[in-house]
Amino acid sequence: MKAIKLFERASRTYNDSSSFSKLLVVFTVSGGGLLAYADANSTSPIAPPEIKKKRVVVLGTGWAGTSFLKQLDNPSYDVQVISPRNYFAFTPLLPSVTVGTVEPRSIVEPIRNIVKKKNVDVHYWEAECFKIDSQSKKVHCRSNKNIDGKGKEEFVVDYDYLVIAMGARPNTFNTPGVVEHCNFLKEVEDAQKIRRSVIDAFEKASLPSLSDEERQKMLHFVVVGGGPTGVEFAAELHDFVKEDLVKLYPAAGKYVKITLLEAADHILTMFDKRITEFAEDKFKRDGIDVKLGSMVIKVSDKEISTKGRVNGQLSTMPYGMVVWSTGIGTDPVVKDFMKQVGQETRRVLATDEWLRVEGTDSIYALGDCATINQRRVMEDISSIFKKADKENSGTLTVKQLQAVVDDICERYPQVDLYLKTKKLRNIADLLKDDSKSSVAISIEELKTALKEVDAQVKNLPATAQVAAQQGAYLAKCFNRMEEAEKNPEGPLRFRGEGRHRFHPFRYKHFGQFAPLGGEQTAAQLPGDWVSIGHSTQWLWYSVYASKLVSWRTRSLVVTDWVKRFIFGRDSSSI
């Protein structure tokens, strides 16, 4: 009986505990053996269902895309990065690469190095996107590599969110011959090609069989575009020739000529007038021929044709090398996508103030390929009036308007900028009722007061500084996506209910540099502060070194600078 009870208790234990299932037990009772096999049903705990991660596809590894990847730290995303280049390039130093001041590998960082230590699932594919299908939420890609002689593989990637950061291509303005005969300066490969062309020109000009006319043509370097890139390249090339190449090619020095063509009345038009004048005077002293008001109308394999913007005079000049640096144009893939979302008439892809492509709900665009279409106050003036008029009286007091003025200034930054420009303290000053906050105003009076505000709206420049800030901003939005859905933190929705999920993007300008050669740089910093000279060059060194993406690139670039100071620039044609 005792043995039976013991067996029953053991049986219940096996059935209740999964860890004892399928256990062979031997009992010894009164000298005899009892063999029992318990096969209890396993009741292992049920694993919680796996939460499917939202897939974020990032197109591009430039300033905007890399900044987004660096700042994204929410592990709830599956990130797919697609780009034809597997590295990030510090493009502000490309002019230095063209003359060997900095080595090309010093300014690039593999994209896998940037994302490998993150707690976010990030996968990189070396391929180019050739089509975006916004209807089915797919991107069509083509690998850069030939696979076993079968050609370049094509594949499709689905997305929940798409981040377009593809940058832009050089703007040729459809000028004949530019694509065929000019060098651009957008990529590391462009800088390397220019450097080889400069060295080859000097080697060819040193051959004994050439005439003086041929040497002059071969050593005539033309830069088209008087913006920051064109000006910096012309300055770097001048220093390279005067400090290094004339020592190695003494007979060729007298044939060298550098010409800078600019269609506007001045170079560096986006800088303060003091910087523009200093740059033009310095280039004149250095022997750089700056031709203002000259529009390029054609480029052949031997000559470049220009037309005077004012007098219409036509002229041609022979050249040895042309560098084209006249701004940016839209990528063909982005152009095709713009047709899908009803933006075919625009010059560049338009987004709202949260960097979301207009006409979509899950596609974002940042960097050079897009621009923010800031909404005008006058478009929403009726909604603003209605939102502030909580009593539905048809009139507003200044006090009622001031209750929503912070939201107005955040949603429409041109209002805040207009108040600062006019040196007005608040909205009451604008309405001329500073001491009468209870005076009622009509919607027509509000329209009259705000009619000039929208003139303050300006597009952001296509610079690395803007792209980097946009990437960081969008990453922070993605990091807080779920929280912001529950607790919106943005301004009032004047045309709807509640608040926007996030604060809109706001660009903060930290200043800009213009290296002018001869260890002199011009800087325009916030607060209308202008600095020009040798001391500013050292500021340029420190700022650019700090902005490099890793300690590896910082150490390499600083080492290159030191080597250049000690040994000069390398003139090898490799």
XYZ file of C-alpha atoms in Angstrom:
574
model
C 0.000 0.000 0.000
C 2.805 2.357 0.918
C 4.525 1.557 -2.348
C 1.361 2.326 -4.277
C 0.932 5.677 -2.515
C 4.570 6.520 -3.133
C 4.118 5.661 -6.806
C 1.015 7.864 -7.074
C 2.814 10.830 -5.472
C 5.787 10.374 -7.809
C 3.464 10.128 -10.802
C 1.774 13.407 -9.851
C 5.188 15.047 -9.533
C 6.217 13.921 -13.016
C 2.976 15.139 -14.518
C 3.160 18.526 -12.748
C 6.789 19.214 -13.527
C 7.976 19.362 -17.110
C 11.578 18.966 -16.027
C 10.891 15.411 -14.906
C 9.060 14.287 -18.006
C 10.240 11.231 -19.879
C 12.261 10.100 -16.861
C 13.020 6.423 -16.201
C 12.527 5.603 -12.520
C 13.489 2.541 -10.641
C 11.873 1.783 -7.296
C 13.024 -0.961 -5.001
C 10.225 -2.378 -2.959
C 10.720 -5.328 -0.520
C 13.830 -6.465 -2.290
C 12.051 -6.548 -5.652
C 12.438 -4.202 -8.552
C 9.728 -2.006 -9.991
C 10.365 -0.316 -13.252
C 8.209 2.689 -14.174
C 8.374 5.123 -17.145
C 6.697 8.480 -16.813
C 5.954 10.364 -20.074
C 4.359 13.549 -18.824
C 3.185 16.117 -21.372
C 5.683 18.978 -21.600
C 4.205 22.315 -20.619
C 7.098 24.696 -21.527
C 6.277 28.400 -21.207
C 5.005 30.057 -24.393
C 7.494 32.513 -25.859
C 6.089 36.008 -26.355
C 5.318 36.795 -29.982
C 8.189 38.468 -31.786
C 7.477 42.102 -32.561
C 8.161 42.868 -36.207
C 10.533 45.766 -36.558
C 9.707 48.679 -38.819
C 12.038 48.722 -41.797
C 13.788 52.004 -42.552
C 15.531 52.209 -45.923
C 18.176 54.918 -46.251
C 19.312 55.906 -49.746
C 22.742 57.539 -49.645
C 25.811 57.757 -47.408
C 26.545 61.457 -47.744
C 26.246 64.113 -45.064
C 22.514 63.715 -44.490
C 22.371 59.913 -44.585
C 25.460 59.391 -42.425
C 24.327 61.944 -39.859
C 20.984 60.119 -39.638
C 22.698 56.764 -39.139
C 25.066 58.108 -36.492
C 22.272 59.599 -34.393
C 19.706 56.803 -34.745
C 19.752 54.695 -31.562
C 16.250 53.200 -31.330
C 16.625 49.380 -31.631
C 13.020 48.947 -32.800
C 14.034 49.600 -36.426
C 15.485 47.351 -39.102
C 17.695 49.743 -41.102
C 18.742 48.999 -44.682
C 21.350 51.354 -46.180
C 21.694 51.437 -49.968
C 24.436 53.456 -51.639
C 26.883 52.975 -54.539
C 29.765 54.098 -52.299
C 30.531 52.197 -49.118
C 32.067 55.159 -47.334
C 31.377 58.666 -46.101
C 33.525 61.422 -47.636
C 34.329 64.719 -45.923
C 33.570 66.773 -49.031
C 34.728 70.209 -47.752
C 38.305 68.942 -48.113
C 37.929 67.773 -51.722
C 39.724 70.886 -53.085
C 42.677 69.941 -50.869
C 42.666 66.427 -52.342
C 42.922 67.793 -55.896
C 46.442 69.111 -55.219
C 47.742 66.542 -52.731
C 47.462 68.716 -49.619
C 45.348 65.894 -48.166
C 45.318 62.272 -49.290
C 41.965 60.894 -50.515
C 41.866 58.028 -48.009
C 42.319 60.504 -45.181
C 38.882 62.051 -45.707
C 36.828 58.861 -46.096
C 35.432 56.539 -43.449
C 33.856 53.133 -44.311
C 30.156 53.253 -43.589
C 30.365 49.869 -41.864
C 32.817 51.339 -39.356
C 30.351 54.095 -38.548
C 27.411 51.787 -37.799
C 29.096 48.640 -36.456
C 28.998 49.667 -32.780
C 25.360 50.745 -32.756
C 22.623 48.749 -31.024
C 20.421 49.187 -34.085
C 20.173 46.494 -36.787
C 21.872 48.187 -39.746
C 22.598 46.386 -43.020
C 24.491 47.991 -45.875
C 24.135 47.085 -49.570
C 26.616 48.468 -52.110
C 24.165 49.245 -54.879
C 22.398 52.132 -56.531
C 18.682 52.777 -56.417
C 17.305 53.211 -59.935
C 13.602 53.447 -59.091
C 11.404 54.358 -56.132
C 7.893 52.852 -56.124
C 5.971 54.895 -53.583
C 2.679 53.083 -54.238
C 3.917 49.618 -53.273
C 6.594 50.934 -50.855
C 9.515 49.345 -52.686
C 12.876 50.547 -53.963
C 14.462 48.886 -56.985
C 18.244 48.560 -56.782
C 21.148 47.431 -58.924
C 24.403 46.092 -57.482
C 27.662 47.810 -58.355
C 29.412 44.480 -58.786
C 29.311 41.943 -61.589
C 28.523 38.517 -60.136
C 30.200 35.540 -61.846
C 29.980 37.188 -65.243
C 26.179 37.351 -65.000
C 26.054 41.114 -64.886
C 24.919 43.386 -62.095
C 22.295 41.872 -59.854
C 19.005 43.684 -59.446
C 16.888 43.369 -56.323
C 13.911 44.972 -54.593
C 13.749 46.181 -50.985
C 10.473 46.828 -49.141
C 10.233 49.656 -46.653
C 7.976 51.055 -43.962
C 9.870 54.351 -43.913
C 12.076 55.679 -46.689
C 14.811 58.274 -46.155
C 16.002 59.794 -49.452
C 19.482 61.284 -48.990
C 20.899 60.751 -52.476
C 22.462 64.177 -52.837
C 22.530 65.894 -56.209
C 24.496 65.957 -59.434
C 26.406 68.910 -60.938
C 24.233 71.442 -62.713
C 25.435 71.906 -66.298
C 22.539 74.179 -67.339
C 22.440 72.020 -70.497
C 25.565 73.785 -71.759
C 26.937 71.904 -74.802
C 30.171 70.025 -74.170
C 30.279 70.317 -70.380
C 29.659 66.641 -69.610
C 32.100 65.504 -72.295
C 35.033 67.860 -71.617
C 34.814 69.276 -68.070
C 35.848 67.936 -64.681
C 33.450 68.110 -61.749
C 34.277 68.250 -58.054
C 31.577 66.305 -56.215
C 33.229 62.986 -55.375
C 36.618 61.690 -54.241
C 37.115 60.154 -57.687
C 36.622 63.614 -59.222
C 39.374 65.084 -57.039
C 41.757 62.253 -57.922
C 41.068 62.721 -61.638
C 41.759 66.472 -61.396
C 45.029 65.858 -59.580
C 46.230 63.437 -62.274
C 45.200 65.908 -64.982
C 47.227 68.728 -63.384
C 50.357 66.591 -63.063
C 49.935 65.211 -66.597
C 49.618 68.749 -67.963
C 52.966 69.731 -66.448
C 54.639 66.544 -67.673
C 53.362 67.058 -71.214
C 54.329 70.737 -71.174
C 57.890 69.714 -70.290
C 58.350 67.689 -73.462
C 60.892 69.279 -75.827
C 58.851 68.993 -79.001
C 56.054 71.400 -77.940
C 55.779 75.039 -79.035
C 55.248 77.895 -76.592
C 51.650 78.250 -77.791
C 50.964 74.599 -77.059
C 52.505 74.917 -73.598
C 50.358 77.966 -72.842
C 47.214 76.101 -73.850
C 48.167 72.982 -71.912
C 48.884 74.922 -68.710
C 45.773 77.098 -68.859
C 43.475 75.948 -66.061
C 39.908 77.293 -66.178
C 37.528 77.202 -63.211
C 33.856 77.837 -63.976
C 31.889 79.087 -60.966
C 32.829 81.636 -58.331
C 31.175 79.930 -55.379
C 33.033 78.515 -52.357
C 34.141 75.315 -54.128
C 35.396 77.045 -57.257
C 37.202 79.766 -55.322
C 38.842 77.306 -52.941
C 40.001 75.066 -55.781
C 41.493 78.028 -57.661
C 43.329 79.083 -54.489
C 44.599 75.553 -53.811
C 45.765 75.154 -57.407
C 47.603 78.492 -57.277
C 49.423 77.463 -54.084
C 50.293 74.061 -55.553
C 51.793 75.668 -58.649
C 53.726 78.445 -56.873
C 54.927 76.470 -53.848
C 55.666 73.075 -55.387
C 55.319 72.591 -59.138
C 57.423 75.560 -60.357
C 60.320 74.189 -58.307
C 60.018 70.841 -60.083
C 59.141 72.253 -63.519
C 61.019 75.594 -63.604
C 60.733 75.995 -67.378
C 56.947 75.570 -67.299
C 56.215 78.164 -64.629
C 55.962 81.131 -66.998
C 53.249 79.434 -69.068
C 50.829 78.705 -66.203
C 47.573 80.655 -66.114
C 44.516 80.218 -63.891
C 41.206 81.763 -65.006
C 38.061 81.956 -62.892
C 34.782 82.538 -64.786
C 31.754 83.835 -62.882
C 28.413 84.843 -64.428
C 27.485 87.184 -61.567
C 28.976 90.579 -60.745
C 31.113 89.196 -57.908
C 32.528 85.926 -56.616
C 31.394 84.480 -53.266
C 28.056 86.277 -53.533
C 26.669 84.413 -50.512
C 29.349 85.988 -48.274
C 29.637 89.431 -46.740
C 30.703 92.184 -49.147
C 33.958 92.657 -47.221
C 34.951 89.046 -47.909
C 33.999 89.297 -51.570
C 36.112 92.390 -52.095
C 39.093 90.925 -50.225
C 38.937 87.686 -52.259
C 38.795 89.529 -55.572
C 41.709 91.791 -54.605
C 43.804 88.854 -53.400
C 43.209 86.840 -56.562
C 44.212 89.856 -58.619
C 47.461 90.144 -56.644
C 48.097 86.420 -57.022
C 47.687 86.586 -60.787
C 44.431 84.637 -60.946
C 42.379 86.100 -63.807
C 38.824 86.617 -62.508
C 36.342 87.292 -65.311
C 33.025 88.527 -63.882
C 29.782 88.553 -65.853
C 31.062 85.770 -68.136
C 28.576 83.027 -69.007
C 29.892 79.825 -70.568
C 27.851 78.926 -73.650
C 29.891 76.039 -75.084
C 32.857 73.817 -74.291
C 34.736 71.949 -77.012
C 37.743 69.671 -76.689
C 40.090 72.603 -77.261
C 38.255 75.844 -76.463
C 35.712 77.284 -74.065
C 33.253 79.895 -75.381
C 31.806 82.648 -73.192
C 29.275 85.453 -73.538
C 29.287 88.731 -71.631
C 26.183 88.994 -69.474
C 25.979 92.768 -69.872
C 27.313 93.516 -73.369
C 26.666 90.137 -74.994
C 30.212 89.985 -76.337
C 31.316 86.521 -77.481
C 34.824 85.224 -76.870
C 36.752 81.960 -76.879
C 39.872 80.804 -75.094
C 41.989 77.637 -75.396
C 42.402 75.567 -72.265
C 44.242 72.612 -70.871
C 41.729 71.651 -68.169
C 38.300 72.918 -67.086
C 36.758 72.382 -63.642
C 32.995 72.985 -63.615
C 31.601 74.123 -60.253
C 28.330 75.983 -60.830
C 25.865 74.504 -58.376
C 23.747 71.369 -58.247
C 20.975 69.713 -60.235
C 18.383 67.052 -59.479
C 19.281 63.366 -59.705
C 17.333 61.481 -62.442
C 15.965 58.957 -59.920
C 14.637 61.778 -57.761
C 13.149 63.463 -60.849
C 11.232 60.290 -61.692
C 10.004 60.022 -58.100
C 8.859 63.663 -58.175
C 6.508 62.782 -61.034
C 4.936 60.063 -58.880
C 4.122 62.494 -56.075
C 2.907 65.351 -58.261
C 6.016 67.522 -58.073
C 7.151 67.276 -61.694
C 7.065 71.076 -62.136
C 9.430 71.751 -59.244
C 13.182 72.124 -59.559
C 13.902 70.093 -56.423
C 11.971 67.692 -54.181
C 9.762 69.565 -51.697
C 9.231 68.523 -48.072
C 7.292 69.956 -45.172
C 8.920 71.422 -42.075
C 9.338 67.911 -40.644
C 11.337 66.768 -43.724
C 8.480 64.580 -44.944
C 7.984 64.607 -48.715
C 4.844 66.500 -49.618
C 2.147 64.138 -50.822
C 3.440 61.166 -48.809
C 3.188 59.967 -45.217
C 6.230 57.704 -44.775
C 8.911 59.136 -47.089
C 11.455 61.692 -45.933
C 14.021 63.616 -47.981
C 17.005 65.610 -46.757
C 20.241 67.114 -47.931
C 20.924 68.451 -51.424
C 18.124 66.462 -53.073
C 15.327 68.309 -51.251
C 14.200 71.673 -49.958
C 11.767 72.626 -47.203
C 8.594 74.214 -48.542
C 7.855 76.515 -45.613
C 4.129 77.104 -45.322
C 3.054 80.729 -45.617
C 1.207 82.519 -42.838
C -1.280 84.046 -45.261
C -2.292 80.568 -46.440
C -3.474 79.734 -42.929
C -4.494 83.152 -41.650
C -8.173 82.165 -41.367
C -7.313 78.999 -39.433
C -4.978 80.924 -37.117
C -7.686 83.493 -36.436
C -10.275 80.809 -35.740
C -7.952 78.884 -33.423
C -7.190 82.019 -31.369
C -10.848 83.122 -31.301
C -11.987 80.575 -28.754
C -15.179 82.539 -28.046
C -16.162 82.587 -31.740
C -16.794 86.318 -31.496
C -15.364 87.132 -34.903
C -12.767 89.437 -33.353
C -9.513 88.975 -31.448
C -7.880 90.871 -28.671
C -4.124 91.190 -28.623
C -4.185 89.159 -25.428
C -5.963 86.289 -27.182
C -3.482 86.378 -30.019
C -0.537 86.409 -27.646
C -1.872 83.191 -26.101
C -0.968 81.358 -29.316
C 1.927 83.517 -30.513
C 4.573 80.989 -29.399
C 2.899 78.316 -31.516
C 2.628 80.741 -34.438
C 6.323 81.621 -34.265
C 7.333 77.957 -34.082
C 5.029 76.854 -36.895
C 5.835 79.888 -39.039
C 9.407 80.972 -38.200
C 9.146 83.873 -40.637
C 6.954 85.653 -38.055
C 9.685 85.548 -35.419
C 12.304 86.571 -37.982
C 10.132 89.490 -39.122
C 9.698 90.719 -35.545
C 13.462 90.603 -34.997
C 14.159 92.337 -38.307
C 11.760 95.152 -37.401
C 13.109 95.185 -33.829
C 9.663 94.564 -32.394
C 9.312 92.985 -28.982
C 6.153 91.004 -29.563
C 3.004 90.624 -31.637
C 1.431 93.564 -29.822
C 4.034 95.927 -31.269
C 3.250 94.580 -34.692
C -0.425 95.364 -34.202
C 0.336 98.846 -32.870
C -1.579 98.124 -29.674
C 1.121 97.635 -27.098
C -0.827 99.270 -24.259
C -4.324 98.175 -25.305
C -4.311 94.408 -25.083
C -8.120 94.283 -24.913
C -8.729 96.139 -28.183
C -10.475 93.841 -30.650
C -9.165 93.349 -34.177
C -10.791 91.740 -37.181
C -9.319 89.150 -39.506
C -8.734 91.848 -42.132
C -6.670 93.859 -39.648
C -4.666 90.737 -38.810
C -4.034 90.131 -42.514
C -2.822 93.705 -42.917
C -0.440 93.364 -39.966
C 1.057 90.093 -41.267
C 1.033 90.778 -45.005
C 4.815 91.359 -45.217
C 5.822 88.466 -42.979
C 6.052 85.809 -45.695
C 8.681 87.843 -47.535
C 11.132 86.545 -44.909
C 10.839 82.973 -46.193
C 14.084 81.778 -47.813
C 15.274 78.380 -48.978
C 18.133 76.820 -47.064
C 21.480 76.586 -48.878
C 22.608 73.221 -50.235
C 25.541 72.802 -47.857
C 27.038 70.022 -45.755
C 26.097 71.954 -42.626
C 22.379 71.934 -43.505
C 22.405 68.256 -44.530
C 24.146 67.145 -41.321
C 21.671 69.019 -39.128
C 18.720 67.576 -41.032
C 20.030 64.041 -40.622
C 20.517 64.484 -36.876
C 17.062 66.045 -36.503
C 15.287 63.243 -38.360
C 17.129 60.581 -36.321
C 15.923 62.192 -33.097
C 12.370 62.135 -34.442
C 12.662 58.421 -35.237
C 14.139 57.770 -31.799
C 11.059 59.337 -30.174
C 8.437 58.207 -32.696
C 6.366 56.023 -30.352
C 6.562 58.435 -27.443
C 5.616 61.413 -29.600
C 2.575 59.550 -30.930
C 1.234 59.391 -27.378
C 2.511 62.767 -26.200
C 2.907 65.204 -29.107
C 5.500 67.889 -28.433
C 5.145 70.167 -31.457
C 3.149 73.362 -32.029
C -0.641 73.610 -32.379
C -2.237 72.263 -35.521
C -3.959 75.398 -36.792
C -5.701 73.501 -39.585
C -6.589 70.522 -37.405
C -6.901 69.332 -33.828
C -4.235 68.762 -31.217
C -0.531 69.287 -31.699
C 2.069 68.172 -34.190
C 4.122 65.163 -33.094
C 7.486 66.934 -33.244
C 8.959 70.384 -33.255
C 9.644 71.412 -36.880
C 13.203 71.404 -38.190
C 15.133 74.596 -37.546
C 18.513 75.213 -39.127
C 21.145 76.860 -36.962
C 23.879 78.597 -38.911
C 27.363 78.280 -37.378
C 29.187 80.300 -40.006
C 31.096 79.540 -43.203
C 34.692 79.594 -44.409
C 36.333 80.542 -47.691
C 40.013 79.486 -47.931
C 41.762 81.939 -50.252
C 45.252 80.456 -50.485
C 48.542 81.624 -49.075
C 47.508 80.397 -45.612
C 44.722 82.985 -45.539
C 41.048 82.230 -44.994
C 37.922 84.350 -44.727
C 35.230 83.457 -42.193
C 31.725 84.793 -41.746
C 30.358 83.777 -38.371
C 27.022 84.391 -36.612
C 26.461 87.918 -35.403
C 27.808 89.479 -38.625
C 31.352 88.799 -37.458
C 33.888 88.692 -40.285
C 37.467 87.520 -39.913
C 40.082 87.406 -42.661
C 43.739 86.454 -42.571
C 46.297 83.970 -41.267
C 44.707 83.590 -37.837
C 41.432 82.582 -39.476
C 43.303 79.860 -41.368
C 44.187 78.245 -38.041
C 40.546 78.514 -36.996
C 39.670 76.729 -40.239
C 42.176 73.955 -39.433
C 40.732 73.412 -35.953
C 37.071 73.485 -37.019
C 37.535 71.084 -39.931
C 39.619 68.706 -37.837
C 36.895 68.625 -35.173
C 34.148 67.998 -37.743
C 35.787 64.927 -39.265
C 33.741 61.809 -38.663
C 36.246 59.722 -36.657
C 39.505 59.924 -34.740
C 41.108 57.881 -37.498
C 40.314 60.487 -40.160
C 41.252 63.323 -37.809
C 44.694 61.878 -37.202
C 45.232 61.171 -40.909
C 44.211 64.649 -42.056
C 46.288 66.415 -39.394
C 49.255 64.229 -40.353
C 48.763 65.207 -44.014
C 48.785 68.881 -43.059
C 52.002 68.437 -41.088
C 53.655 66.521 -43.952
C 52.712 69.280 -46.362
C 54.273 71.917 -44.092
C 57.515 69.936 -43.826
C 57.911 68.215 -47.202
C 55.517 70.036 -49.532
C 52.837 68.423 -51.690
C 53.465 65.196 -53.572
C 53.595 65.511 -57.377
C 53.545 61.823 -58.296
C 51.034 60.980 -61.019
C 49.356 58.117 -59.153
